[in-house]
CSV table of C-alpha atoms in Angstrom, one decimal:
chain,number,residue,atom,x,y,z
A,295,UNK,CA,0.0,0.0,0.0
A,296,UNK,CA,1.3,3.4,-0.6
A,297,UNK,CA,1.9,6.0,1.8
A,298,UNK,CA,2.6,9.6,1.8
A,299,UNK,CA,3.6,11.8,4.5
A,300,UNK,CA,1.9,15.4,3.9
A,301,UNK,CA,3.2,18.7,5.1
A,302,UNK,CA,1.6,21.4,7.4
A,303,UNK,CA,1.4,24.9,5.4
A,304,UNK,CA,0.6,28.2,6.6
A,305,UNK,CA,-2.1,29.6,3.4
A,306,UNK,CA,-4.5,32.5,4.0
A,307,UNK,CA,-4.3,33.7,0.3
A,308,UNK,CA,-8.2,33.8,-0.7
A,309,UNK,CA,-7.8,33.4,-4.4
A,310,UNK,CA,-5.4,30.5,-4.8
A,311,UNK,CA,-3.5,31.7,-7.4
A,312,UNK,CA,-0.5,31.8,-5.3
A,313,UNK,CA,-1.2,27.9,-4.3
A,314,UNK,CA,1.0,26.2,-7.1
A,315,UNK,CA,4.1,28.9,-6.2
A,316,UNK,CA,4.2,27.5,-2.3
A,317,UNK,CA,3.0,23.9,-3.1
A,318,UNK,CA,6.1,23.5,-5.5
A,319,UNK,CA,8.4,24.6,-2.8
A,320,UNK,CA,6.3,23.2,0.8
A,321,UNK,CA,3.9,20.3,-1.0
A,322,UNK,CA,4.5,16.8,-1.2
A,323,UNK,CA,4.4,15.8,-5.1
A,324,UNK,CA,2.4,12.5,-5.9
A,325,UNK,CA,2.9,11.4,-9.5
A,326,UNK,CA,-0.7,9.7,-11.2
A,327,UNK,CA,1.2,7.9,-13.7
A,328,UNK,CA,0.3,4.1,-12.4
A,329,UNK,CA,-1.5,2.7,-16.3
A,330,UNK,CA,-3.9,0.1,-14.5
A,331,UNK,CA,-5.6,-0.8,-17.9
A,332,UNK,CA,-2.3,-0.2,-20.3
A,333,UNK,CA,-3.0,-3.0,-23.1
A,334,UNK,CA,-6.8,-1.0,-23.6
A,335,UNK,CA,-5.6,2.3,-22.9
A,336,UNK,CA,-1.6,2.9,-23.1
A,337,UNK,CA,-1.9,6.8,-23.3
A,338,UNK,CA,-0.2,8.2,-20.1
A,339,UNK,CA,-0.3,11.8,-20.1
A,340,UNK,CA,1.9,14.1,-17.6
A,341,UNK,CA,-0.5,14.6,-14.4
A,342,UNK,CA,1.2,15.1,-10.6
A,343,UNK,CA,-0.5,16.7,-7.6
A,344,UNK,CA,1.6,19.0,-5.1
A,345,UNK,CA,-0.4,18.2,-1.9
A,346,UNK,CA,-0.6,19.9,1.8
A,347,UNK,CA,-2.6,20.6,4.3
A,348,UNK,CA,-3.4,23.9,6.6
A,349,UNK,CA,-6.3,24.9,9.0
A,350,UNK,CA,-8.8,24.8,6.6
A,351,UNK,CA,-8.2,22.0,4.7
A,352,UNK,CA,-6.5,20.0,2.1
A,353,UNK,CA,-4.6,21.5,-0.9
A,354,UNK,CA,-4.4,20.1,-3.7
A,355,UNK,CA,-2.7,21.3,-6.9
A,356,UNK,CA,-2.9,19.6,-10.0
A,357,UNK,CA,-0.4,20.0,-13.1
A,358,UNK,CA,-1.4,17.9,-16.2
A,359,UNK,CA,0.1,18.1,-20.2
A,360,UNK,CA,-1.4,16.0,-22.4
A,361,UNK,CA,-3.2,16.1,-25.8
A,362,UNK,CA,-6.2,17.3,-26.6
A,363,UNK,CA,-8.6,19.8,-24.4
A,364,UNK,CA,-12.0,18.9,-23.5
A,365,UNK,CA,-14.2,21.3,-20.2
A,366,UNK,CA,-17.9,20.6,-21.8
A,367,UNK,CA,-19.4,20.0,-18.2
A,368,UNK,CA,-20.3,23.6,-17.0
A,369,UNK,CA,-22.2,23.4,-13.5
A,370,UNK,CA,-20.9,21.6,-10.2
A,371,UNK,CA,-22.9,18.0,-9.8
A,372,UNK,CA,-22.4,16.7,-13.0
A,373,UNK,CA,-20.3,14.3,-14.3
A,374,UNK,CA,-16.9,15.8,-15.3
A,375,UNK,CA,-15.6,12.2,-16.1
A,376,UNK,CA,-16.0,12.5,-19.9
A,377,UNK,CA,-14.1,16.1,-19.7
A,378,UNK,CA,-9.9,16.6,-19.0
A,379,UNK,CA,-10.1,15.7,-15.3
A,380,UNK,CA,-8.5,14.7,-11.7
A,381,UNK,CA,-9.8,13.1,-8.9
A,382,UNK,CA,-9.6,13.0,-5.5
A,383,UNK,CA,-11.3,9.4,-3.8
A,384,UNK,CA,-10.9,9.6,0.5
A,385,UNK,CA,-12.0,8.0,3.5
A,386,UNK,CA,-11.4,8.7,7.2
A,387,UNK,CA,-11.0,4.9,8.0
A,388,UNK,CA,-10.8,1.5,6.0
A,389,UNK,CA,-14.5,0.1,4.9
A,390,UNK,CA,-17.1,0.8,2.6
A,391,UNK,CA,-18.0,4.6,3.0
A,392,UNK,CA,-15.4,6.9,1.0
A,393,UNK,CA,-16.0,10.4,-0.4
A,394,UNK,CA,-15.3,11.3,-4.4
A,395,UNK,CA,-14.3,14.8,-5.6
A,396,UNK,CA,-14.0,15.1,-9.6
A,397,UNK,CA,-13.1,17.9,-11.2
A,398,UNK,CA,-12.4,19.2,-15.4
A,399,UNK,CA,-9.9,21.1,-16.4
A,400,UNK,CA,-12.5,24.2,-16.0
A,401,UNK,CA,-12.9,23.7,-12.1
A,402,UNK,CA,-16.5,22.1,-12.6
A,403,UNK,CA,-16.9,19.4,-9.4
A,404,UNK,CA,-18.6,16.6,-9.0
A,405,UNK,CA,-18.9,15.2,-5.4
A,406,UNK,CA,-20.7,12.6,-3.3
A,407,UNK,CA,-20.9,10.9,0.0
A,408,UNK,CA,-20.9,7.2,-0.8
A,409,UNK,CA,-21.8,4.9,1.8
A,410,UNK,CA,-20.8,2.2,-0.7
A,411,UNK,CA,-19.8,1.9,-4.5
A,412,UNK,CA,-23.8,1.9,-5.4
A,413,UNK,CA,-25.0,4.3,-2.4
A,414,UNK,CA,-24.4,8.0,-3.1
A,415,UNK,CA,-25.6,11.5,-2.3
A,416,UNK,CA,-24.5,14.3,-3.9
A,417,UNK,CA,-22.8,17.2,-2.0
A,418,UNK,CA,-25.5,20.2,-1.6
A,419,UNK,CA,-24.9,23.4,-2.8
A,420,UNK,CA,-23.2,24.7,0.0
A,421,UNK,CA,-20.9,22.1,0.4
A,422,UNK,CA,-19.9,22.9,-3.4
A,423,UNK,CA,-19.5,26.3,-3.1
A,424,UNK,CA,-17.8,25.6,0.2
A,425,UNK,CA,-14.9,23.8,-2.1
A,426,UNK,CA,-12.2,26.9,-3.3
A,427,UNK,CA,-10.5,26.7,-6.8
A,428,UNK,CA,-8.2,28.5,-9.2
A,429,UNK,CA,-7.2,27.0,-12.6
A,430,UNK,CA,-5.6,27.8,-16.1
A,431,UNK,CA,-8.8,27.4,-17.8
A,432,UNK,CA,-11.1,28.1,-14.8
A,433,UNK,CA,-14.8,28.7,-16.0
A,434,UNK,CA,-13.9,28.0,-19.8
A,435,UNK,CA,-16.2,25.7,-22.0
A,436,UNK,CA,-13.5,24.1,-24.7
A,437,UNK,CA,-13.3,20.9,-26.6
A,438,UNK,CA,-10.3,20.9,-29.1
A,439,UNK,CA,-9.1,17.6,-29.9
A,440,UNK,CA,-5.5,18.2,-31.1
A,441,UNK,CA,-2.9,19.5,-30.3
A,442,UNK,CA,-1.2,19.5,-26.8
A,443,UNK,CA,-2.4,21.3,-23.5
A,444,UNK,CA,-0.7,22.2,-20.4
A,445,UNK,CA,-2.8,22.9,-17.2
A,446,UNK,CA,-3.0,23.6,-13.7
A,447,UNK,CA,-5.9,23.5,-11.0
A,448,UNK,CA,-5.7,24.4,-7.2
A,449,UNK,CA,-8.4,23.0,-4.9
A,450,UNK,CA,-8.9,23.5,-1.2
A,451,UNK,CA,-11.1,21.1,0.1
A,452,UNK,CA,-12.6,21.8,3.7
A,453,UNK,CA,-12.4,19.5,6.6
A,454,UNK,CA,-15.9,19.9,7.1
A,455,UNK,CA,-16.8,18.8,3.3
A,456,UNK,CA,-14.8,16.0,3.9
A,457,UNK,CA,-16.5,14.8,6.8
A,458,UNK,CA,-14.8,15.7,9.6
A,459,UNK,CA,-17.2,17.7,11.8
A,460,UNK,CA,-14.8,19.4,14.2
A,461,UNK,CA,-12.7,20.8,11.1
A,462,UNK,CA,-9.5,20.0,12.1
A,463,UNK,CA,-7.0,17.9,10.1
A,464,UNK,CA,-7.3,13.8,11.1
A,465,UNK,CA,-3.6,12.1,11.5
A,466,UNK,CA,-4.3,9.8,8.9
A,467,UNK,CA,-6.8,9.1,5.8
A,468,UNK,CA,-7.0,7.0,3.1
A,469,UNK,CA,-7.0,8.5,-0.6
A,470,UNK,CA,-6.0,7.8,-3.7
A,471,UNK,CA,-5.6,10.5,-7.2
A,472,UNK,CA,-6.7,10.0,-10.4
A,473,UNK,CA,-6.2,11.2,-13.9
A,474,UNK,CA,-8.6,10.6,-16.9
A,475,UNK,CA,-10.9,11.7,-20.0
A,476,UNK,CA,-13.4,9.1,-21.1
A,477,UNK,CA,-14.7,11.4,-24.4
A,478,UNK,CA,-11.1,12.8,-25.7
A,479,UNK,CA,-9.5,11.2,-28.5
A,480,UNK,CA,-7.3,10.1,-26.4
A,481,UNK,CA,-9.1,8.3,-23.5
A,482,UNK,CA,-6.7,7.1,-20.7
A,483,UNK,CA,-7.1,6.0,-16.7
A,484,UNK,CA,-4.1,6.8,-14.4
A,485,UNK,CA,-3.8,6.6,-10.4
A,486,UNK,CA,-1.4,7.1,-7.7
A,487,UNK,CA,-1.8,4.0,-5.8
A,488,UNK,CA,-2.4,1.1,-8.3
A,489,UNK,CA,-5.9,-0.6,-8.6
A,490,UNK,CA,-5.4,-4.4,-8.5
A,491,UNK,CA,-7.4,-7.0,-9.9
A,492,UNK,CA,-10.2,-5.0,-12.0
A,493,UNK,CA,-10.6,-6.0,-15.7
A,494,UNK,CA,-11.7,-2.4,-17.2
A,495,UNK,CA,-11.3,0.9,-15.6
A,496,UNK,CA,-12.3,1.3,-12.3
A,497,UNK,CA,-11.5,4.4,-9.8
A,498,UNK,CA,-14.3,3.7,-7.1
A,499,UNK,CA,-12.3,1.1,-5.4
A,500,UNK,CA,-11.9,2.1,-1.6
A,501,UNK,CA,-9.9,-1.4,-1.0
A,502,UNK,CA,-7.0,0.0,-3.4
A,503,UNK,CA,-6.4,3.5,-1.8
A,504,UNK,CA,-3.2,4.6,-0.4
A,505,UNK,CA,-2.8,6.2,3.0
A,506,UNK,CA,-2.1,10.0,3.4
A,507,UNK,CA,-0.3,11.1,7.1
A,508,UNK,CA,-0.8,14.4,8.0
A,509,UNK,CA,2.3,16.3,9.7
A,510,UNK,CA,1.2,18.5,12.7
A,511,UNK,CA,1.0,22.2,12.5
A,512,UNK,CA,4.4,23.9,13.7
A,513,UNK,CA,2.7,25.7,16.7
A,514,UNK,CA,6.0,28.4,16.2
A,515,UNK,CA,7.0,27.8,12.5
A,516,UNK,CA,10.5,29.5,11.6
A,517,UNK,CA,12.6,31.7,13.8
A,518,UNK,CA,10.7,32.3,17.2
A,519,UNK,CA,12.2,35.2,19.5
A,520,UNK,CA,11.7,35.0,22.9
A,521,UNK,CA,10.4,38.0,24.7
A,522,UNK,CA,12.3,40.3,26.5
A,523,UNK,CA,11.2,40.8,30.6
């Protein structure tokens, strides 16, 4: 199983753009290059997340190049699957609930609470509009087939949307990252932590995830001076 040990960060900056500048620098970098399905579907495009966490939440920042463009899902709680797009599958503890969070190229989420593969309820409006983002082609609806695309999206997930009610950061969760485009010419399926034992694509597979620690917040991060009596 893999594990990755994700760093504290001190972020206040309300419009994310400055997320991929600190994550480079202060994030732990995942690479969602694992081709679970390569016979069917051998295209492996670029795609890595810079991820760390601060008092609000996790951070997330995707960077993908790859062919072709494709953002035709325009509001939150569709499917984004067909489109350029990343995913975020977690859980607070091994078993059969998990959380998804899905997003296109253009920002556009879809999320549910699953209490199993089959069981689902979508996130409410609040709890969408509770999720930040910034991105290269935030808002944008494109679909152009050739040619090759470099992109970035920053997400900050809350605590709360994820299912921890006291908001704080949990030692430990279960997750897995995914990469993928069903409708582009060039359809592929990519994770972080492999997915064993499925014949055809298949992301919502809680039994594959990887485990995510969470370092502590540095209560005095940097220099601290000590008052003078």
């Amino acid at each position: 199983m893999k594990e990755a040990v994700i760093p504290f960060v001190h972020f206040r900056d309300e419009s994310l753009q400055s997320l991929g500048n600190l994550l480079e620098v202060k994030g732990k970098r995942l690479y969602i290059n694992v081709l679970n399905w390569e016979e069917d579907f051998p295209y492996c495009p670029i795609a890595v997340v810079d991820v760390a966490h601060c008092t609000q939440g996790i951070l997330l920042h995707y960077v993908v190049r790859g062919l072709s463009i494709r953002t035709l899902t325009t509001e939150d709680g569709n499917h984004v699957n067909a489109d350029s797009c990343v995913e975020f599958f977690m859980q607070a503890e091994e078993g059969d609930a998990y959380k998804n969070f899905e997003f296109n190229a253009a920002g556009v989420c879809l999320a549910s609470h699953r209490a199993s593969i089959t069981e689902k309820v979508v996130l409410s409006p609040g709890e969408f509009s509770s999720i930040r983002r910034w991105g290269t082609y935030l808002g944008q609806q494109l679909d152009i087939p050739d040619g090759i695309f470099s992109w970035e999206l920053s997400v900050l997930i809350p605590w709360k949307t994820m299912g921890y009610s006291d908001g704080k950061a949990p030692k430990q969760m279960r997750a897995n990252f995914y990469k993928c485009a069903d409708k582009t010419p060039h359809p592929h399926y990519l994770s972080w932590s492999p997915i064993a034992g499925e014949p055809k694509p298949a992301f919502h597979r809680p039994k594959c995830f990887g485990v995510l620690i969470f370092e502590e917040e540095e209560i005095c991060p940097g220099l601290c001076i000590r008052p003078q009596f």
